[in-house]
Short mmCIF file of C-alpha atoms and ligand atoms in Angstrom, two decimals:
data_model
loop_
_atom_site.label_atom_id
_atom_site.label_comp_id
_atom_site.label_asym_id
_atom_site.label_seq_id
_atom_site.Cartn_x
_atom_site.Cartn_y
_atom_site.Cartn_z
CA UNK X 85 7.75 40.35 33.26
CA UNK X 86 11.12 42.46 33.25
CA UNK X 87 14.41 40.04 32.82
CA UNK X 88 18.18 40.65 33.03
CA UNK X 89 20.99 39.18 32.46
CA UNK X 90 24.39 39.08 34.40
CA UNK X 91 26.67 38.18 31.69
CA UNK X 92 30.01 36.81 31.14
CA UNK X 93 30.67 35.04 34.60
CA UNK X 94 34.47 34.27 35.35
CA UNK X 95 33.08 31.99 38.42
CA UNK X 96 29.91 31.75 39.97
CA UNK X 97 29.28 30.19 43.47
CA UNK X 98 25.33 28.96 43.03
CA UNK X 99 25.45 27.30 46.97
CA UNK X 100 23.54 24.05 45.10
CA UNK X 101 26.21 21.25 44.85
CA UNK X 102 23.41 19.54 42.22
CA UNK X 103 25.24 23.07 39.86
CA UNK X 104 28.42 22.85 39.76
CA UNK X 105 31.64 21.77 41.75
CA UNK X 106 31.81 21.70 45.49
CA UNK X 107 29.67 22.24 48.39
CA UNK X 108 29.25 25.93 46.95
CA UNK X 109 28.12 24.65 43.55
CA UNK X 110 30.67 26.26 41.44
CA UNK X 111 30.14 27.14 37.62
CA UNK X 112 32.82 28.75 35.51
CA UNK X 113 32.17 30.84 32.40
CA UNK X 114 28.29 31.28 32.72
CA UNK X 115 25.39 33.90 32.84
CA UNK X 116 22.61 34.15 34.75
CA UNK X 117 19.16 35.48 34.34
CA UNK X 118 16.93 37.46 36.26
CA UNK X 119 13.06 36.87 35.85
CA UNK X 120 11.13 39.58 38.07
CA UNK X 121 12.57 38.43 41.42
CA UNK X 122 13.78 35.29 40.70
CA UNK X 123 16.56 33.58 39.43
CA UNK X 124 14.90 31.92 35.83
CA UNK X 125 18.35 29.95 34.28
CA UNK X 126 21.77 29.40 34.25
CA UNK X 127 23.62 29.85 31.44
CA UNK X 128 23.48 31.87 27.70
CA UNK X 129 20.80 34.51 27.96
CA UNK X 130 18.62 34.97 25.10
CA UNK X 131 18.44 37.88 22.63
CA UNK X 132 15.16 39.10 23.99
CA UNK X 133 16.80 40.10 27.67
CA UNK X 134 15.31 43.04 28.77
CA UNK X 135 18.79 44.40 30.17
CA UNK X 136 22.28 43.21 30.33
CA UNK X 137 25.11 43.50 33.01
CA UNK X 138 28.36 42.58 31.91
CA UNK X 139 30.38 40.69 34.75
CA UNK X 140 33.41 40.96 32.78
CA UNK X 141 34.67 37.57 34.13
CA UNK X 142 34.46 38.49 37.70
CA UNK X 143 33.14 36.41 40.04
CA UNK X 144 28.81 36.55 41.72
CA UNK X 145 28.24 34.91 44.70
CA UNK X 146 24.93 34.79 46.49
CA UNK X 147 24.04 37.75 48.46
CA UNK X 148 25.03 37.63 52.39
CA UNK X 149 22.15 36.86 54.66
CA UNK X 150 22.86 38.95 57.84
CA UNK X 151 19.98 36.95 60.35
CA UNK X 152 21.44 39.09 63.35
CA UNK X 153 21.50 43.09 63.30
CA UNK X 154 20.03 45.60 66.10
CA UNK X 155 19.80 47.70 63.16
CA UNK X 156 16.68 50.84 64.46
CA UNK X 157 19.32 52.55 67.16
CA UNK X 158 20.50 56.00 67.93
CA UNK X 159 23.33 57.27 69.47
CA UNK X 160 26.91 55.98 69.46
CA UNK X 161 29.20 54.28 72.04
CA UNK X 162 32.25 55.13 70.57
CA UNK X 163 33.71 56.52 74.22
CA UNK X 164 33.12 52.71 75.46
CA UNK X 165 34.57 50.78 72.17
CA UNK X 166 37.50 52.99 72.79
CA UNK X 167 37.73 51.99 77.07
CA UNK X 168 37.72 48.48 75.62
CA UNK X 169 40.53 48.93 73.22
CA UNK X 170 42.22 50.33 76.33
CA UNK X 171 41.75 47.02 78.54
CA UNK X 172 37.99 47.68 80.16
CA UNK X 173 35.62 44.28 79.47
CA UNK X 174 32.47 44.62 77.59
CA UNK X 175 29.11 45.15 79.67
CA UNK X 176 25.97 44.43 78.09
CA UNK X 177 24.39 47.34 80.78
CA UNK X 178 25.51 49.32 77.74
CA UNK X 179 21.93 48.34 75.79
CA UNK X 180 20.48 50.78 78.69
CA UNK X 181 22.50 53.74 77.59
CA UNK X 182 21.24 52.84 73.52
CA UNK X 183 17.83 52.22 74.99
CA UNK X 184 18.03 56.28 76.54
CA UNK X 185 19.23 57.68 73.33
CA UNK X 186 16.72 55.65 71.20
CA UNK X 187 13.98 56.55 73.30
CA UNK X 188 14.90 60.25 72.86
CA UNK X 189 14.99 59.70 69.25
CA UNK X 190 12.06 61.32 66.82
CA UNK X 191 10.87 58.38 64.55
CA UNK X 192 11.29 59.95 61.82
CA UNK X 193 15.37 60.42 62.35
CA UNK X 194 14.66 56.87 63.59
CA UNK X 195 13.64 55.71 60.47
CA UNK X 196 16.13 57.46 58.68
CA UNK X 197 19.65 56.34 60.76
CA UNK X 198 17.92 52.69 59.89
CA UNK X 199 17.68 53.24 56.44
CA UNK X 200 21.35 54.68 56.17
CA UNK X 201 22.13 52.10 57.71
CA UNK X 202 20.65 49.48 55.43
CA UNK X 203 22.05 51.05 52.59
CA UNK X 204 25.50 50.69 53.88
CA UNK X 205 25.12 47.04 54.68
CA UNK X 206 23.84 46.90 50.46
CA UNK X 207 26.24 48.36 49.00
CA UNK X 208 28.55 45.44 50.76
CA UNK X 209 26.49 42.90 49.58
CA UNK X 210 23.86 41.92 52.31
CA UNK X 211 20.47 41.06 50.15
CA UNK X 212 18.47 39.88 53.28
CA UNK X 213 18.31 40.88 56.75
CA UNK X 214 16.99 40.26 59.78
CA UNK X 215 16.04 43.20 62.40
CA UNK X 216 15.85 42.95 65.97
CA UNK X 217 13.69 45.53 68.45
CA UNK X 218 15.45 45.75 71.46
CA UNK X 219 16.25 49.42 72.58
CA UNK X 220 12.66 50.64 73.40
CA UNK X 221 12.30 48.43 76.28
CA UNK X 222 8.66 49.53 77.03
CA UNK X 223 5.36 48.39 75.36
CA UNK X 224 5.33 51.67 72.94
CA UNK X 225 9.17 52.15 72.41
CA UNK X 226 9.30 48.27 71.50
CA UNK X 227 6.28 48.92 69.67
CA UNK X 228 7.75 51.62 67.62
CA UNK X 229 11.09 49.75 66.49
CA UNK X 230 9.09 46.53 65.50
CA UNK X 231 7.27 49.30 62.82
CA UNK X 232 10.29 50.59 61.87
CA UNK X 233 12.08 47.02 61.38
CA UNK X 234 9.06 46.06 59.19
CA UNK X 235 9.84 48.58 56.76
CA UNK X 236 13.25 46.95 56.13
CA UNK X 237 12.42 43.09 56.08
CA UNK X 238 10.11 40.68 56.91
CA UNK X 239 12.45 38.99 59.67
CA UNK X 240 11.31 41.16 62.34
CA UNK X 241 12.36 39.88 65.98
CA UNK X 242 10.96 41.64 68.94
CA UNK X 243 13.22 41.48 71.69
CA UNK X 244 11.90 43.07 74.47
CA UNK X 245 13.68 40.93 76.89
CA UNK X 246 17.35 42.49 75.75
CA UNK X 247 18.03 43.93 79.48
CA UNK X 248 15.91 44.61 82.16
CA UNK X 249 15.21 48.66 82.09
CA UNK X 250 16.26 50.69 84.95
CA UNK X 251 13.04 51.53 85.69
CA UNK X 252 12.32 47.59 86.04
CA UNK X 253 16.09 47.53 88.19
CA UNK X 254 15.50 44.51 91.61
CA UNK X 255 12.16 43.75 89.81
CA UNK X 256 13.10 41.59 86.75
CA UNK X 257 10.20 38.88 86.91
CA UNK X 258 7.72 41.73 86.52
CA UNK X 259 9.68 43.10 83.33
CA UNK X 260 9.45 39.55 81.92
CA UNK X 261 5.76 39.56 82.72
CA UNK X 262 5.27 42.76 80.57
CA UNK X 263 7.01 41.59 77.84
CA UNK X 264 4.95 38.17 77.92
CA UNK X 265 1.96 40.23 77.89
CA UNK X 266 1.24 43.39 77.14
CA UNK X 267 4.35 44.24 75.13
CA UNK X 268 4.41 40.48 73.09
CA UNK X 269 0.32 41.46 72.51
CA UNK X 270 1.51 45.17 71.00
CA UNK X 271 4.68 43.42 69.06
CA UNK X 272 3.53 39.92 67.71
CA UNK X 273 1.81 40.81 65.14
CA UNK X 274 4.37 42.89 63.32
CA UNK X 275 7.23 40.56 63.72
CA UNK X 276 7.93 36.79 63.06
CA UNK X 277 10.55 36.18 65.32
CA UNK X 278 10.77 36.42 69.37
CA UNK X 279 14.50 36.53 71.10
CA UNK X 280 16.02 36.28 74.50
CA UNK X 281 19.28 37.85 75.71
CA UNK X 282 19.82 34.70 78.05
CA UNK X 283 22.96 35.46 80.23
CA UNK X 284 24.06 35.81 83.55
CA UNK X 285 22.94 39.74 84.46
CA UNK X 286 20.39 39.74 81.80
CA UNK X 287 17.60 36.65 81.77
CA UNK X 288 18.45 33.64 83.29
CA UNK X 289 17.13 30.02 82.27
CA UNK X 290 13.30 29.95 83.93
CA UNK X 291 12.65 33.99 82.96
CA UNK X 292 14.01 33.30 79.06
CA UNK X 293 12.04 29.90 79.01
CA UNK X 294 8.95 31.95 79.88
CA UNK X 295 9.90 34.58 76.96
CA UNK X 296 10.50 31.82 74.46
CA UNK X 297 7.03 30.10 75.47
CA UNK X 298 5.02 33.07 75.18
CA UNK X 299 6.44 34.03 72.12
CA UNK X 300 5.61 30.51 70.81
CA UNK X 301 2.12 30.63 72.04
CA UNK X 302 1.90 34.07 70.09
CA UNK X 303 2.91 32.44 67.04
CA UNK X 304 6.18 33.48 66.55
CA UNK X 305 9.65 31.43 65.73
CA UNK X 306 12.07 31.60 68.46
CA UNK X 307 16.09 32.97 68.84
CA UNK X 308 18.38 33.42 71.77
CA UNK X 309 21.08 35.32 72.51
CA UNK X 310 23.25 32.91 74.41
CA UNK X 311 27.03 32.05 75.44
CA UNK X 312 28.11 35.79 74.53
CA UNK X 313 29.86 36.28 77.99
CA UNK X 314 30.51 32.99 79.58
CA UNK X 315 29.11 29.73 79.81
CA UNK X 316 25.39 28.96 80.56
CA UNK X 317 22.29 27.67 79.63
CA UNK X 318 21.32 29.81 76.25
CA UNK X 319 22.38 26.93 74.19
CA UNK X 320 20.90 23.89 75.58
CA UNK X 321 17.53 26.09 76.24
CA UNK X 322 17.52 27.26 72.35
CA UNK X 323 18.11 23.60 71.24
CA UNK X 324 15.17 22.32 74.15
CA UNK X 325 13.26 24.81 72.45
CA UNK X 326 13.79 24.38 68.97
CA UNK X 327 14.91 27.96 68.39
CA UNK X 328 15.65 28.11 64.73
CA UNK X 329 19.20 29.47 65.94
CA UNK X 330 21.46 30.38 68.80
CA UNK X 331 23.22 33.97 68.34
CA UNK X 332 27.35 34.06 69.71
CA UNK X 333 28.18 30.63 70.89
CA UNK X 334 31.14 32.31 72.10
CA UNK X 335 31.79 30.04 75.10
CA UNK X 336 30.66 26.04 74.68
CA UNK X 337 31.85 23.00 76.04
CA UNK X 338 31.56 19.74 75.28
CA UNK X 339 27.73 19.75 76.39
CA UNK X 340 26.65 22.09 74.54
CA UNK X 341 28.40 21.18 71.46
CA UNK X 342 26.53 17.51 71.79
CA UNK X 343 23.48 19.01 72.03
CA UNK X 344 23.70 21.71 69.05
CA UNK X 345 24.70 18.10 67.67
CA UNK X 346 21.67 16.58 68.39
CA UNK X 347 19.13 19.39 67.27
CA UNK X 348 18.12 21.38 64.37
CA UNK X 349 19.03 24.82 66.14
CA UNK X 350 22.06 26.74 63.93
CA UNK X 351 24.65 27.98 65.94
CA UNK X 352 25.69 31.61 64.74
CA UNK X 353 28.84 33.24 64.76
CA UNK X 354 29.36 37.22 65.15
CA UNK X 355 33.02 37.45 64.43
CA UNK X 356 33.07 41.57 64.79
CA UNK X 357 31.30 41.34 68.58
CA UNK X 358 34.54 39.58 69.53
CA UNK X 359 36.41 42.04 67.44
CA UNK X 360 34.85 45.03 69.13
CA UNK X 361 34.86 43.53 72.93
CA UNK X 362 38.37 42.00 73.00
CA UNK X 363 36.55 38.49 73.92
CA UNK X 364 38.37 35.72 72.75
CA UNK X 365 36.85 34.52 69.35
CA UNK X 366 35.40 30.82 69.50
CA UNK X 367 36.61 27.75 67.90
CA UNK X 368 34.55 26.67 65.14
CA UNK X 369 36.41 23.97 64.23
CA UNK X 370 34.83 21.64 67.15
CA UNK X 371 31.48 22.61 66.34
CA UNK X 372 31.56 22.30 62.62
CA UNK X 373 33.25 19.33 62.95
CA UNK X 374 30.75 17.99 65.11
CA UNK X 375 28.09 18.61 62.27
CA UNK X 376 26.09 21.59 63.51
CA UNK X 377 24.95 23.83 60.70
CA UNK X 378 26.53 27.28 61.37
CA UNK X 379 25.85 31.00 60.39
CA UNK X 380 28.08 33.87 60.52
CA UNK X 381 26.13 37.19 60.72
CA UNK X 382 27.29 40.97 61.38
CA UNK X 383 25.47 41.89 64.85
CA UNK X 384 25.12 45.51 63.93
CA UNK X 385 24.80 47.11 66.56
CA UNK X 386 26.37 50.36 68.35
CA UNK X 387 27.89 48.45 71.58
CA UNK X 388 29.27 45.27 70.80
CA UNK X 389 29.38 45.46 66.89
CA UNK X 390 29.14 48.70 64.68
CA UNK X 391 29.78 47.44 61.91
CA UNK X 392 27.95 46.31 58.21
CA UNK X 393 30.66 44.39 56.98
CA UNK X 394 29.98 41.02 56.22
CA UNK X 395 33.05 40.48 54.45
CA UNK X 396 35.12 41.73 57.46
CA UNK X 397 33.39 39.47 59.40
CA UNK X 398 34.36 36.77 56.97
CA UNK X 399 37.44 37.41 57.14
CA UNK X 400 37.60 37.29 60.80
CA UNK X 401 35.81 34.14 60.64
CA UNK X 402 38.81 32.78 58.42
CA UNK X 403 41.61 34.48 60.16
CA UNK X 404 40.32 33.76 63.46
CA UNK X 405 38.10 30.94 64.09
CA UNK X 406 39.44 28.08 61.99
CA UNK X 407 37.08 28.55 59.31
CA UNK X 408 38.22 27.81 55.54
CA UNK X 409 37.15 30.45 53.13
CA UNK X 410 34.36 28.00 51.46
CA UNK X 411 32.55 27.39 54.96
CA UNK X 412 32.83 31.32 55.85
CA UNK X 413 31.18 32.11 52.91
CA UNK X 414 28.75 29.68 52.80
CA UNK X 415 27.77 30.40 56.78
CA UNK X 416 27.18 34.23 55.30
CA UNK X 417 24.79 32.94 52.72
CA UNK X 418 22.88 30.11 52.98
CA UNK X 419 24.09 29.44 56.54
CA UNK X 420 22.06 32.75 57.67
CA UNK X 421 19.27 31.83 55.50
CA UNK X 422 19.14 28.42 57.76
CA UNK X 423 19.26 30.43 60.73
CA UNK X 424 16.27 32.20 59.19
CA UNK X 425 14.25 29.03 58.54
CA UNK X 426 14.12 30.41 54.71
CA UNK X 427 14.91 28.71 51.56
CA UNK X 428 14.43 31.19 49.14
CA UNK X 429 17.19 33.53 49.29
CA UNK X 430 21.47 32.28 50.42
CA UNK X 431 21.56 30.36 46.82
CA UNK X 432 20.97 30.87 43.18
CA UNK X 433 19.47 27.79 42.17
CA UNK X 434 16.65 28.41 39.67
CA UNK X 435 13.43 29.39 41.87
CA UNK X 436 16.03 31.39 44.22
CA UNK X 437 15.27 35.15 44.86
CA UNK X 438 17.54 37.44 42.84
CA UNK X 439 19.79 38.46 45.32
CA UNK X 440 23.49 38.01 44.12
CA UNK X 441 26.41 40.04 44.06
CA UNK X 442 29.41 40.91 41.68
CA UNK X 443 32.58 41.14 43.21
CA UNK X 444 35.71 43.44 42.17
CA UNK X 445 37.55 40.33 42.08
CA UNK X 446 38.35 37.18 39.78
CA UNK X 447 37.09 34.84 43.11
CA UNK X 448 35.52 34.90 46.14
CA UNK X 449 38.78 33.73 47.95
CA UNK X 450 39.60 37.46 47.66
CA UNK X 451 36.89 38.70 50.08
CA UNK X 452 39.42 36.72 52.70
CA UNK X 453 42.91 37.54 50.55
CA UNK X 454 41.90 41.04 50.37
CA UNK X 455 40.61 42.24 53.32
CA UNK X 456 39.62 45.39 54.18
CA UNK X 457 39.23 46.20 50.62
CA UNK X 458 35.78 47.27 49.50
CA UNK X 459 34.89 44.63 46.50
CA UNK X 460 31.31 44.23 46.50
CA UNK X 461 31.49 45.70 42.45
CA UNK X 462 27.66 45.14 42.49
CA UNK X 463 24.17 44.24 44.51
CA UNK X 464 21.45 42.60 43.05
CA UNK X 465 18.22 42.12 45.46
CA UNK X 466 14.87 40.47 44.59
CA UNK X 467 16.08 40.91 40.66
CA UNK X 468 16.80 44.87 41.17
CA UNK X 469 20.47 46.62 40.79
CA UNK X 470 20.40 47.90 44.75
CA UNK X 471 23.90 49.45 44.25
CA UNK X 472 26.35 49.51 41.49
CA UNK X 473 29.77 51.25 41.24
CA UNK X 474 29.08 50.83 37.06
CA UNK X 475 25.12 51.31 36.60
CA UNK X 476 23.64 49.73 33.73
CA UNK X 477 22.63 52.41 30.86
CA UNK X 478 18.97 52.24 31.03
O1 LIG G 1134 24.12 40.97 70.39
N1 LIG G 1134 24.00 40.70 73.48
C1 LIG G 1134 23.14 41.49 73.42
N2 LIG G 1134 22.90 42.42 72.47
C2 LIG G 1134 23.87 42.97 71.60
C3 LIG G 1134 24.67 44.03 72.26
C4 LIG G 1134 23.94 45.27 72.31
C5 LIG G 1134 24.65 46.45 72.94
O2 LIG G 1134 25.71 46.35 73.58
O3 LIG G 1134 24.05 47.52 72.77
C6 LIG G 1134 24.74 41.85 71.04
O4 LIG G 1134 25.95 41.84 71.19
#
């Protein structure tokens, strides 16, 4: 057993209200330690710690759970992100120009834009992360980024039903029959999570019922993509369903809101999709208030969201859609965990995984006050310093 101590805490945000002050569980002047890949105590560490990291009375906050990325890509839209800027709407036929250049892409470069990418999105904080297929569209292509996704995390989604391939253009039920069959049979088993892009243009309510089902039947835990570009059924199907969580929830009404209400299905936020497509950002407020657990998570992603940032999306959430600081950061942490089904990482309660971050900052508030500004001072994953501006002398 290896242990390590972060020491001299200004404030730490555990998540567990049974800690400290607050819904986020706040504990002032305090250490924590490390056992392996868990969180072992709160509190002074003992003279035997293996190693030591001095905190010098910042503050550590849980690491951010990011349960939505499109993270195994290549190419770049940057052309289109640019039209938008310049008044053109988004389009999700966009996924079909991804799904070309990924499909043209060795594995091997593959593998390695993912794992560039994964080390950006550590050294600003994110801990855990989910991975979504999505740009293979075909039984081996989908196949392929599942593999690659697996290397990353163990929230895999396979989302085969993203957009109907060209070469599946006027014939959409049969693409939803391959991905119920053959391409589910070649995907299940590497990934515990099946989504639907449920949307007028993309899936409507029947074919993304049948996607869900199959996926269930196949073992898997279900997510939908739904409300991104108007209103429409995503919501009410993921809540009929008991998806574990609905991804955008940009456009609700009242319905929708009653039945997130009413269910056990999170409703997560992607504050830098609306950031990137010029949509208008939703109102949290109403569904918060409403008492719907929520999740804010980056969408990475090369159309709609190229970004890593959970703290920009935080800040977005803030500055944008009525959150206060306290709920933005816990829908980045333990609000993503939710929307994972997971209860071992998005707190540090004693049992926790290791994952926690020092910030370049006396308090989390900052990650909102300073925007922009790179303060992740520190990552911590499963127990192990992932990135550090200041490495410990070993
Ligand atoms: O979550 N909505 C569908 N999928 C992505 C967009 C992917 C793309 O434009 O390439 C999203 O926003």
């Amino acid at each position: 057993m290896t242990s390590l101590a972060i020491d001299n805490i200004g404030l730490l945000v555990t998540n567990d209200p049974t800690l400290g002050e607050g819904p986020l569980g706040i504990v002032r002047d305090t250490a924590l330690v490390f056992e392996d890949d868990r969180v072992a105590a709160m509190g002074r560490p003992g003279p035997d710690t293996d190693r030591r990291f001095d905190a010098a009375g910042r503050c550590v906050i849980p690491g951010f759970v990011d349960s939505h990325t499109h993270l195994v890509f290549a190419g770049d839209r940057a052309e289109e992100f640019a039209a938008r800027m310049a008044g053109q709407p988004y389009e999700a036929g966009g996924i079909r120009v991804t799904t070309e250049a990924t499909r043209s892409a060795g594995t091997e470069e593959l593998r390695e834009l993912t794992a560039q990418r994964r080390m950006e999105a550590q050294r600003g904080g994110i801990t855990h992360i989910e991975i979504k297929s999505g740009y293979g569209l075909d039984v081996p292509g989908e196949r392929r980024l599942c593999e690659i996704a697996a290397e990353f995390t163990d929230d895999v989604t396979f989302l085969g039903a993203h957009v109907v391939p060209r070469e599946y253009e006027g014939r959409a039920d049969d693409y939803v029959d391959l991905v119920c069959g053959e391409m589910l049979a070649s995907c299940a088993p590497l990934a515990r999570w099946i989504d639907v892009f449920c949307e007028e243009g993309t899936f409507d309510a029947d074919q993304s019922r049948a996607v869900l089902s199959a996926g269930r039947d196949a073992g898997l835990g279900l997510r939908v993509h739904g409300n991104q570009l108007g209103l429409g059924p995503g919501v009410r199907l993921a809540v009929e369903m008991d998806a574990a969580s609905v991804d955008h929830c940009t456009y609700l009404d009242d319905t929708d809101i009653e039945a997130l209400a009413a269910g056990h299905t999170v409703a997560t936020y992607l504050p830098a999709t609306e950031f990137s497509t010029r949509q208008p950002y939703p109102d949290t407020r109403r569904v918060i208030d409403a008492g719907v657990g929520v999740a804010i998570a980056t969408n990475t992603n090369p159309g709609s969201s190229n970004t890593t940032s959970m703290s920009f999306c935080i800040a977005l959430a803030v500055r944008e859609m009525g959150m206060s600081v306290d709920e933005a950061l816990l829908a980045a942490t333990l609000g993503g965990a939710r929307a994972l089904r997971r209860d071992d990482v998005g707190c540090l309660a004693p049992g926790a995984r290791a994952d926690a971050i020092v910030l370049d900052a006396p308090s989390y508030l900052h990650l909102v006050y300073r925007a922009g500004v790179p303060l992740v001072g520190a990552t911590f994953a499963a127990g192990r310093e992932v990135w550090t501006s200041n490495p410990i002398p070993s």
